Amino acid sequence: MEPVYAGVVSTARLLWLAQGLKFEISGVENMPASGPGVVAINHTGYLDFTFAGIPAFLGKPKRYVRFMAKKEVFDNAVGGPIMRSLKHIPVDRGNGAQSYRDAVDYLKRGELVGVYPEATISRSFELKAFKSGAARMALEADAPIIPTVIWGAQRIWTKGHPKNLGRTGFKIMVGVGEPLAPEGTPEELTARLFDSMRAKLTELQDAYGDYPAGEFWVPAARGGGAPTLEEADAMDAADAEAKAARRAQREAGEPTD
């Protein structure tokens, strides 16, 4: 039992109750009862990780997921001590090798480690191309990958839209697919993971209910206002270029906007 983690979960559940969130959790039996596992999560909003740990917490025995998160979160005066006490893993994008080694060490100690194969939030709410990190750490630690898909969380808080933390009554679906054995090359395992998560995402999207036309949280393919995957990728590329330009200006001592 981890009193700090359990306390954070209890607080989160009270907040979800106040928001009136309605959860539909499936596939809890696919979460390993013991031993390591790479919990691979799709990324549609800023609160995905808070929901991705629910299946492990509902399992028998109850388990906790150690999430990989941006180092900036750990640098925060309030969030940092909490993240460290929960044994999450900081990711310094300037030194990704260290966070990878930390994650593999956690896995070798029998922990569940949560990762985002897409690396960033998908503005289209469809799956972006996957990085191979999840597969590589699973192969190195001989740990299964647990495909975990969240749908509906983008309605609460996502990139480019204001957060909606009031009493919304939104439905949040979390589905866990069958574990993938750590076999093959990193590229082969990544492809298997992508196919598994795409199938689970389609399943949850189909079961979610009606999609209001033009709504920002609804994928373009379902009549919504979200950008297509191609449009979203172009937006991400433009953001990356702008960020790189600002960084170059700072390093050159030039003023930035």
PDB file of C-alpha atoms in Angstrom:
ATOM      1  CA  MET A   1       0.000   0.000   0.000  1.00  0.00           C
ATOM      2  CA  GLU A   2       1.299   3.448  -0.917  1.00  0.00           C
ATOM      3  CA  PRO A   3      -0.485   6.042   1.241  1.00  0.00           C
ATOM      4  CA  VAL A   4       0.532   9.072  -0.854  1.00  0.00           C
ATOM      5  CA  TYR A   5      -0.527   7.514  -4.155  1.00  0.00           C
ATOM      6  CA  ALA A   6      -3.736   6.178  -2.585  1.00  0.00           C
ATOM      7  CA  GLY A   7      -4.474   9.634  -1.171  1.00  0.00           C
ATOM      8  CA  VAL A   8      -3.971  11.295  -4.568  1.00  0.00           C
ATOM      9  CA  VAL A   9      -6.293   8.747  -6.178  1.00  0.00           C
ATOM     10  CA  SER A  10      -8.953   9.380  -3.518  1.00  0.00           C
ATOM     11  CA  THR A  11      -8.711  13.132  -4.118  1.00  0.00           C
ATOM     12  CA  ALA A  12      -8.992  12.619  -7.872  1.00  0.00           C
ATOM     13  CA  ARG A  13     -12.096  10.481  -7.424  1.00  0.00           C
ATOM     14  CA  LEU A  14     -13.728  13.242  -5.373  1.00  0.00           C
ATOM     15  CA  LEU A  15     -12.939  15.751  -8.132  1.00  0.00           C
ATOM     16  CA  TRP A  16     -14.365  13.427 -10.777  1.00  0.00           C
ATOM     17  CA  LEU A  17     -17.498  13.000  -8.674  1.00  0.00           C
ATOM     18  CA  ALA A  18     -17.842  16.787  -8.400  1.00  0.00           C
ATOM     19  CA  GLN A  19     -17.492  17.044 -12.193  1.00  0.00           C
ATOM     20  CA  GLY A  20     -20.135  14.383 -12.677  1.00  0.00           C
ATOM     21  CA  LEU A  21     -17.859  12.370 -14.950  1.00  0.00           C
ATOM     22  CA  LYS A  22     -19.278   9.038 -16.102  1.00  0.00           C
ATOM     23  CA  PHE A  23     -16.684   6.294 -16.530  1.00  0.00           C
ATOM     24  CA  GLU A  24     -16.831   3.161 -18.633  1.00  0.00           C
ATOM     25  CA  ILE A  25     -13.767   1.013 -17.945  1.00  0.00           C
ATOM     26  CA  SER A  26     -13.142  -2.204 -19.885  1.00  0.00           C
ATOM     27  CA  GLY A  27     -10.343  -4.733 -20.083  1.00  0.00           C
ATOM     28  CA  VAL A  28      -9.229  -4.512 -16.443  1.00  0.00           C
ATOM     29  CA  GLU A  29      -8.458  -8.240 -16.647  1.00  0.00           C
ATOM     30  CA  ASN A  30      -5.757  -7.470 -19.218  1.00  0.00           C
ATOM     31  CA  MET A  31      -3.710  -5.532 -16.667  1.00  0.00           C
ATOM     32  CA  PRO A  32      -0.958  -7.803 -15.222  1.00  0.00           C
ATOM     33  CA  ALA A  33      -1.608  -8.820 -11.624  1.00  0.00           C
ATOM     34  CA  SER A  34       2.135  -8.818 -10.967  1.00  0.00           C
ATOM     35  CA  GLY A  35       5.407  -8.141 -12.703  1.00  0.00           C
ATOM     36  CA  PRO A  36       6.364  -5.432 -15.186  1.00  0.00           C
ATOM     37  CA  GLY A  37       4.300  -3.898 -17.945  1.00  0.00           C
ATOM     38  CA  VAL A  38       4.618  -0.979 -20.348  1.00  0.00           C
ATOM     39  CA  VAL A  39       1.239   0.782 -20.235  1.00  0.00           C
ATOM     40  CA  ALA A  40       1.031   2.428 -23.663  1.00  0.00           C
ATOM     41  CA  ILE A  41      -1.528   5.261 -23.745  1.00  0.00           C
ATOM     42  CA  ASN A  42      -2.996   7.347 -26.559  1.00  0.00           C
ATOM     43  CA  HIS A  43      -2.717  11.087 -26.011  1.00  0.00           C
ATOM     44  CA  THR A  44      -5.718  13.351 -26.606  1.00  0.00           C
ATOM     45  CA  GLY A  45      -5.603  15.690 -23.611  1.00  0.00           C
ATOM     46  CA  TYR A  46      -3.660  16.954 -20.636  1.00  0.00           C
ATOM     47  CA  LEU A  47      -5.465  14.725 -18.123  1.00  0.00           C
ATOM     48  CA  ASP A  48      -5.034  11.397 -19.931  1.00  0.00           C
ATOM     49  CA  PHE A  49      -2.581  10.048 -17.356  1.00  0.00           C
ATOM     50  CA  THR A  50      -5.056  10.567 -14.510  1.00  0.00           C
ATOM     51  CA  PHE A  51      -7.499   8.217 -16.230  1.00  0.00           C
ATOM     52  CA  ALA A  52      -4.960   5.749 -17.642  1.00  0.00           C
ATOM     53  CA  GLY A  53      -4.106   4.477 -14.169  1.00  0.00           C
ATOM     54  CA  ILE A  54      -7.692   3.499 -13.322  1.00  0.00           C
ATOM     55  CA  PRO A  55      -7.627  -0.070 -14.744  1.00  0.00           C
ATOM     56  CA  ALA A  56      -4.502  -0.968 -12.735  1.00  0.00           C
ATOM     57  CA  PHE A  57      -6.059   0.524  -9.592  1.00  0.00           C
ATOM     58  CA  LEU A  58      -9.248  -1.511 -10.150  1.00  0.00           C
ATOM     59  CA  GLY A  59      -7.356  -4.755 -10.642  1.00  0.00           C
ATOM     60  CA  LYS A  60      -6.805  -7.511  -8.119  1.00  0.00           C
ATOM     61  CA  PRO A  61      -4.420  -6.790  -6.586  1.00  0.00           C
ATOM     62  CA  LYS A  62      -4.574  -3.018  -6.836  1.00  0.00           C
ATOM     63  CA  ARG A  63      -1.548  -1.627  -8.693  1.00  0.00           C
ATOM     64  CA  TYR A  64      -0.069   1.787  -9.465  1.00  0.00           C
ATOM     65  CA  VAL A  65       1.380   3.083 -12.724  1.00  0.00           C
ATOM     66  CA  ARG A  66       4.587   5.152 -12.823  1.00  0.00           C
ATOM     67  CA  PHE A  67       4.094   7.659 -15.602  1.00  0.00           C
ATOM     68  CA  MET A  68       6.773   9.258 -17.731  1.00  0.00           C
ATOM     69  CA  ALA A  69       6.121  13.020 -17.732  1.00  0.00           C
ATOM     70  CA  LYS A  70       7.865  16.184 -18.876  1.00  0.00           C
ATOM     71  CA  LYS A  71      10.618  17.396 -16.575  1.00  0.00           C
ATOM     72  CA  GLU A  72       8.891  20.796 -16.373  1.00  0.00           C
ATOM     73  CA  VAL A  73       6.106  19.195 -14.322  1.00  0.00           C
ATOM     74  CA  PHE A  74       8.680  18.037 -11.755  1.00  0.00           C
ATOM     75  CA  ASP A  75      10.196  21.532 -11.657  1.00  0.00           C
ATOM     76  CA  ASN A  76       6.890  22.998 -10.486  1.00  0.00           C
ATOM     77  CA  ALA A  77       6.927  23.986  -6.813  1.00  0.00           C
ATOM     78  CA  VAL A  78       3.565  22.323  -6.147  1.00  0.00           C
ATOM     79  CA  GLY A  79       3.410  19.486  -8.658  1.00  0.00           C
ATOM     80  CA  GLY A  80       7.070  18.462  -8.420  1.00  0.00           C
ATOM     81  CA  PRO A  81       7.062  17.035  -4.868  1.00  0.00           C
ATOM     82  CA  ILE A  82       3.818  15.171  -5.610  1.00  0.00           C
ATOM     83  CA  MET A  83       5.185  13.659  -8.834  1.00  0.00           C
ATOM     84  CA  ARG A  84       8.360  12.528  -7.079  1.00  0.00           C
ATOM     85  CA  SER A  85       6.457  11.035  -4.150  1.00  0.00           C
ATOM     86  CA  LEU A  86       4.353   9.040  -6.624  1.00  0.00           C
ATOM     87  CA  LYS A  87       7.592   7.742  -8.185  1.00  0.00           C
ATOM     88  CA  HIS A  88       6.795   9.032 -11.651  1.00  0.00           C
ATOM     89  CA  ILE A  89       9.636   9.414 -14.135  1.00  0.00           C
ATOM     90  CA  PRO A  90      10.818  12.843 -15.345  1.00  0.00           C
ATOM     91  CA  VAL A  91      11.550  13.151 -19.054  1.00  0.00           C
ATOM     92  CA  ASP A  92      14.152  15.708 -20.032  1.00  0.00           C
ATOM     93  CA  ARG A  93      13.809  16.087 -23.784  1.00  0.00           C
ATOM     94  CA  GLY A  94      17.390  17.314 -23.870  1.00  0.00           C
ATOM     95  CA  ASN A  95      18.551  14.066 -22.234  1.00  0.00           C
ATOM     96  CA  GLY A  96      16.037  11.404 -23.175  1.00  0.00           C
ATOM     97  CA  ALA A  97      18.526   8.589 -22.647  1.00  0.00           C
ATOM     98  CA  GLN A  98      18.408   9.041 -18.863  1.00  0.00           C
ATOM     99  CA  SER A  99      14.605   8.851 -18.651  1.00  0.00           C
ATOM    100  CA  TYR A 100      14.680   5.759 -20.878  1.00  0.00           C
ATOM    101  CA  ARG A 101      17.191   4.065 -18.557  1.00  0.00           C
ATOM    102  CA  ASP A 102      15.091   5.025 -15.531  1.00  0.00           C
ATOM    103  CA  ALA A 103      11.980   3.498 -17.135  1.00  0.00           C
ATOM    104  CA  VAL A 104      13.802   0.253 -17.961  1.00  0.00           C
ATOM    105  CA  ASP A 105      15.093   0.078 -14.376  1.00  0.00           C
ATOM    106  CA  TYR A 106      11.544   0.487 -13.071  1.00  0.00           C
ATOM    107  CA  LEU A 107      10.339  -2.294 -15.360  1.00  0.00           C
ATOM    108  CA  LYS A 108      13.116  -4.626 -14.269  1.00  0.00           C
ATOM    109  CA  ARG A 109      11.963  -4.053 -10.689  1.00  0.00           C
ATOM    110  CA  GLY A 110       8.473  -5.243 -11.662  1.00  0.00           C
ATOM    111  CA  GLU A 111       6.734  -1.861 -11.994  1.00  0.00           C
ATOM    112  CA  LEU A 112       4.073  -0.706 -14.447  1.00  0.00           C
ATOM    113  CA  VAL A 113       5.402   2.216 -16.501  1.00  0.00           C
ATOM    114  CA  GLY A 114       3.030   4.518 -18.415  1.00  0.00           C
ATOM    115  CA  VAL A 115       4.224   5.993 -21.720  1.00  0.00           C
ATOM    116  CA  TYR A 116       2.759   7.948 -24.640  1.00  0.00           C
ATOM    117  CA  PRO A 117       3.968   6.350 -27.912  1.00  0.00           C
ATOM    118  CA  GLU A 118       2.728   9.433 -29.802  1.00  0.00           C
ATOM    119  CA  ALA A 119       4.943  11.635 -27.582  1.00  0.00           C
ATOM    120  CA  THR A 120       2.596  14.646 -27.903  1.00  0.00           C
ATOM    121  CA  ILE A 121      -1.129  15.327 -27.844  1.00  0.00           C
ATOM    122  CA  SER A 122      -2.940  14.424 -31.057  1.00  0.00           C
ATOM    123  CA  ARG A 123      -4.969  17.454 -32.108  1.00  0.00           C
ATOM    124  CA  SER A 124      -6.924  15.280 -34.541  1.00  0.00           C
ATOM    125  CA  PHE A 125      -7.818  12.854 -31.715  1.00  0.00           C
ATOM    126  CA  GLU A 126      -6.759  10.022 -34.014  1.00  0.00           C
ATOM    127  CA  LEU A 127      -3.486   8.171 -33.489  1.00  0.00           C
ATOM    128  CA  LYS A 128      -0.341   9.982 -34.555  1.00  0.00           C
ATOM    129  CA  ALA A 129       2.679   8.031 -35.768  1.00  0.00           C
ATOM    130  CA  PHE A 130       4.284   6.123 -32.885  1.00  0.00           C
ATOM    131  CA  LYS A 131       7.812   6.489 -31.562  1.00  0.00           C
ATOM    132  CA  SER A 132       9.610   3.196 -30.870  1.00  0.00           C
ATOM    133  CA  GLY A 133      10.563   3.934 -27.240  1.00  0.00           C
ATOM    134  CA  ALA A 134       7.761   1.876 -25.683  1.00  0.00           C
ATOM    135  CA  ALA A 135       8.701  -1.167 -27.762  1.00  0.00           C
ATOM    136  CA  ARG A 136      12.409  -0.787 -27.100  1.00  0.00           C
ATOM    137  CA  MET A 137      11.982  -0.598 -23.328  1.00  0.00           C
ATOM    138  CA  ALA A 138       9.576  -3.550 -23.364  1.00  0.00           C
ATOM    139  CA  LEU A 139      12.089  -5.661 -25.292  1.00  0.00           C
ATOM    140  CA  GLU A 140      15.020  -4.648 -23.096  1.00  0.00           C
ATOM    141  CA  ALA A 141      13.138  -5.337 -19.851  1.00  0.00           C
ATOM    142  CA  ASP A 142      11.289  -8.410 -21.214  1.00  0.00           C
ATOM    143  CA  ALA A 143       7.988  -6.762 -20.244  1.00  0.00           C
ATOM    144  CA  PRO A 144       4.634  -7.002 -22.035  1.00  0.00           C
ATOM    145  CA  ILE A 145       3.066  -3.897 -23.547  1.00  0.00           C
ATOM    146  CA  ILE A 146      -0.446  -3.114 -22.320  1.00  0.00           C
ATOM    147  CA  PRO A 147      -2.375  -1.145 -24.997  1.00  0.00           C
ATOM    148  CA  THR A 148      -4.543   1.405 -23.154  1.00  0.00           C
ATOM    149  CA  VAL A 149      -6.913   3.759 -24.955  1.00  0.00           C
ATOM    150  CA  ILE A 150      -8.784   6.734 -23.518  1.00  0.00           C
ATOM    151  CA  TRP A 151     -11.693   8.452 -25.232  1.00  0.00           C
ATOM    152  CA  GLY A 152     -13.591  11.531 -24.104  1.00  0.00           C
ATOM    153  CA  ALA A 153     -10.858  13.153 -21.998  1.00  0.00           C
ATOM    154  CA  GLN A 154     -10.194  15.708 -24.749  1.00  0.00           C
ATOM    155  CA  ARG A 155     -13.521  17.308 -23.868  1.00  0.00           C
ATOM    156  CA  ILE A 156     -12.126  18.385 -20.479  1.00  0.00           C
ATOM    157  CA  TRP A 157      -8.765  19.876 -21.450  1.00  0.00           C
ATOM    158  CA  THR A 158      -6.747  19.597 -24.625  1.00  0.00           C
ATOM    159  CA  LYS A 159      -4.258  21.546 -26.692  1.00  0.00           C
ATOM    160  CA  GLY A 160      -5.593  24.755 -28.194  1.00  0.00           C
ATOM    161  CA  HIS A 161      -8.844  24.833 -26.208  1.00  0.00           C
ATOM    162  CA  PRO A 162      -9.784  26.178 -22.762  1.00  0.00           C
ATOM    163  CA  LYS A 163     -10.131  23.689 -19.923  1.00  0.00           C
ATOM    164  CA  ASN A 164     -13.648  22.718 -18.824  1.00  0.00           C
ATOM    165  CA  LEU A 165     -13.378  21.555 -15.219  1.00  0.00           C
ATOM    166  CA  GLY A 166     -16.928  22.305 -14.102  1.00  0.00           C
ATOM    167  CA  ARG A 167     -19.762  19.859 -13.567  1.00  0.00           C
ATOM    168  CA  THR A 168     -19.944  18.614 -17.143  1.00  0.00           C
ATOM    169  CA  GLY A 169     -21.159  15.035 -16.814  1.00  0.00           C
ATOM    170  CA  PHE A 170     -18.835  14.008 -19.645  1.00  0.00           C
ATOM    171  CA  LYS A 171     -18.404  10.321 -20.394  1.00  0.00           C
ATOM    172  CA  ILE A 172     -14.821   9.027 -20.187  1.00  0.00           C
ATOM    173  CA  MET A 173     -14.047   5.620 -21.665  1.00  0.00           C
ATOM    174  CA  VAL A 174     -10.878   3.650 -20.897  1.00  0.00           C
ATOM    175  CA  GLY A 175     -10.248   0.385 -22.711  1.00  0.00           C
ATOM    176  CA  VAL A 176      -7.336  -1.997 -22.119  1.00  0.00           C
ATOM    177  CA  GLY A 177      -6.342  -4.383 -24.903  1.00  0.00           C
ATOM    178  CA  GLU A 178      -4.679  -7.781 -24.603  1.00  0.00           C
ATOM    179  CA  PRO A 179      -1.010  -7.587 -23.593  1.00  0.00           C
ATOM    180  CA  LEU A 180       1.539  -7.776 -26.391  1.00  0.00           C
ATOM    181  CA  ALA A 181       4.479 -10.089 -25.793  1.00  0.00           C
ATOM    182  CA  PRO A 182       7.925  -8.442 -26.088  1.00  0.00           C
ATOM    183  CA  GLU A 183       8.869 -10.176 -29.324  1.00  0.00           C
ATOM    184  CA  GLY A 184      10.383  -9.183 -32.668  1.00  0.00           C
ATOM    185  CA  THR A 185      12.213  -6.009 -33.580  1.00  0.00           C
ATOM    186  CA  PRO A 186      11.295  -2.619 -32.092  1.00  0.00           C
ATOM    187  CA  GLU A 187       9.720  -1.678 -35.424  1.00  0.00           C
ATOM    188  CA  GLU A 188       7.642  -4.860 -35.589  1.00  0.00           C
ATOM    189  CA  LEU A 189       6.458  -4.519 -32.002  1.00  0.00           C
ATOM    190  CA  THR A 190       5.639  -0.830 -32.532  1.00  0.00           C
ATOM    191  CA  ALA A 191       3.544  -1.739 -35.583  1.00  0.00           C
ATOM    192  CA  ARG A 192       1.659  -4.389 -33.584  1.00  0.00           C
ATOM    193  CA  LEU A 193       1.041  -1.868 -30.820  1.00  0.00           C
ATOM    194  CA  PHE A 194      -0.251   0.740 -33.263  1.00  0.00           C
ATOM    195  CA  ASP A 195      -2.672  -1.740 -34.863  1.00  0.00           C
ATOM    196  CA  SER A 196      -3.941  -2.877 -31.450  1.00  0.00           C
ATOM    197  CA  MET A 197      -4.502   0.655 -30.190  1.00  0.00           C
ATOM    198  CA  ARG A 198      -6.105   1.808 -33.437  1.00  0.00           C
ATOM    199  CA  ALA A 199      -8.600  -1.074 -33.253  1.00  0.00           C
ATOM    200  CA  LYS A 200      -9.380  -0.294 -29.594  1.00  0.00           C
ATOM    201  CA  LEU A 201      -9.760   3.432 -30.326  1.00  0.00           C
ATOM    202  CA  THR A 202     -12.226   2.690 -33.139  1.00  0.00           C
ATOM    203  CA  GLU A 203     -14.153   0.362 -30.807  1.00  0.00           C
ATOM    204  CA  LEU A 204     -14.472   3.043 -28.120  1.00  0.00           C
ATOM    205  CA  GLN A 205     -15.337   5.791 -30.609  1.00  0.00           C
ATOM    206  CA  ASP A 206     -18.083   3.622 -32.094  1.00  0.00           C
ATOM    207  CA  ALA A 207     -19.540   2.911 -28.654  1.00  0.00           C
ATOM    208  CA  TYR A 208     -19.320   6.470 -27.317  1.00  0.00           C
ATOM    209  CA  GLY A 209     -22.635   7.766 -28.614  1.00  0.00           C
ATOM    210  CA  ASP A 210     -23.772  10.638 -30.801  1.00  0.00           C
ATOM    211  CA  TYR A 211     -21.212  13.113 -32.125  1.00  0.00           C
ATOM    212  CA  PRO A 212     -22.495  16.692 -32.499  1.00  0.00           C
ATOM    213  CA  ALA A 213     -21.530  18.107 -35.890  1.00  0.00           C
ATOM    214  CA  GLY A 214     -18.704  20.622 -35.796  1.00  0.00           C
ATOM    215  CA  GLU A 215     -17.749  20.135 -32.133  1.00  0.00           C
ATOM    216  CA  PHE A 216     -14.029  20.693 -31.495  1.00  0.00           C
ATOM    217  CA  TRP A 217     -13.584  17.371 -29.668  1.00  0.00           C
ATOM    218  CA  VAL A 218     -15.084  15.274 -32.463  1.00  0.00           C
ATOM    219  CA  PRO A 219     -12.719  13.891 -35.141  1.00  0.00           C
ATOM    220  CA  ALA A 220     -13.105  15.223 -38.663  1.00  0.00           C
ATOM    221  CA  ALA A 221     -13.934  11.730 -39.947  1.00  0.00           C
ATOM    222  CA  ARG A 222     -16.999  11.721 -37.665  1.00  0.00           C
ATOM    223  CA  GLY A 223     -18.233  15.134 -38.725  1.00  0.00           C
ATOM    224  CA  GLY A 224     -16.480  17.134 -36.043  1.00  0.00           C
ATOM    225  CA  GLY A 225     -14.445  20.303 -35.974  1.00  0.00           C
ATOM    226  CA  ALA A 226     -11.090  18.706 -35.117  1.00  0.00           C
ATOM    227  CA  PRO A 227      -8.403  18.969 -37.794  1.00  0.00           C
ATOM    228  CA  THR A 228      -7.605  15.926 -39.901  1.00  0.00           C
ATOM    229  CA  LEU A 229      -4.500  13.956 -38.977  1.00  0.00           C
ATOM    230  CA  GLU A 230      -2.624  15.569 -41.860  1.00  0.00           C
ATOM    231  CA  GLU A 231      -3.718  19.067 -40.842  1.00  0.00           C
ATOM    232  CA  ALA A 232      -2.797  18.382 -37.223  1.00  0.00           C
ATOM    233  CA  ASP A 233       0.649  17.126 -38.214  1.00  0.00           C
ATOM    234  CA  ALA A 234       1.210  20.320 -40.195  1.00  0.00           C
ATOM    235  CA  MET A 235       0.196  22.396 -37.161  1.00  0.00           C
ATOM    236  CA  ASP A 236       2.606  20.447 -34.958  1.00  0.00           C
ATOM    237  CA  ALA A 237       5.416  20.958 -37.460  1.00  0.00           C
ATOM    238  CA  ALA A 238       4.740  24.705 -37.540  1.00  0.00           C
ATOM    239  CA  ASP A 239       4.783  24.841 -33.744  1.00  0.00           C
ATOM    240  CA  ALA A 240       8.076  22.949 -33.640  1.00  0.00           C
ATOM    241  CA  GLU A 241       9.636  25.353 -36.154  1.00  0.00           C
ATOM    242  CA  ALA A 242       8.469  28.374 -34.178  1.00  0.00           C
ATOM    243  CA  LYS A 243       9.804  26.892 -30.933  1.00  0.00           C
ATOM    244  CA  ALA A 244      13.160  26.147 -32.552  1.00  0.00           C
ATOM    245  CA  ALA A 245      13.336  29.707 -33.883  1.00  0.00           C
ATOM    246  CA  ARG A 246      12.634  31.176 -30.431  1.00  0.00           C
ATOM    247  CA  ARG A 247      15.277  28.935 -28.883  1.00  0.00           C
ATOM    248  CA  ALA A 248      17.820  30.050 -31.480  1.00  0.00           C
ATOM    249  CA  GLN A 249      16.966  33.695 -30.744  1.00  0.00           C
ATOM    250  CA  ARG A 250      17.457  33.178 -27.001  1.00  0.00           C
ATOM    251  CA  GLU A 251      20.787  31.443 -27.537  1.00  0.00           C
ATOM    252  CA  ALA A 252      21.891  34.323 -29.761  1.00  0.00           C
ATOM    253  CA  GLY A 253      20.814  36.857 -27.122  1.00  0.00           C
ATOM    254  CA  GLU A 254      18.125  38.314 -29.377  1.00  0.00           C
ATOM    255  CA  PRO A 255      14.730  39.469 -28.059  1.00  0.00           C
ATOM    256  CA  THR A 256      11.794  37.109 -28.656  1.00  0.00           C
ATOM    257  CA  ASP A 257       8.136  37.948 -29.156  1.00  0.00           C
TER     258      ASP A 257
END
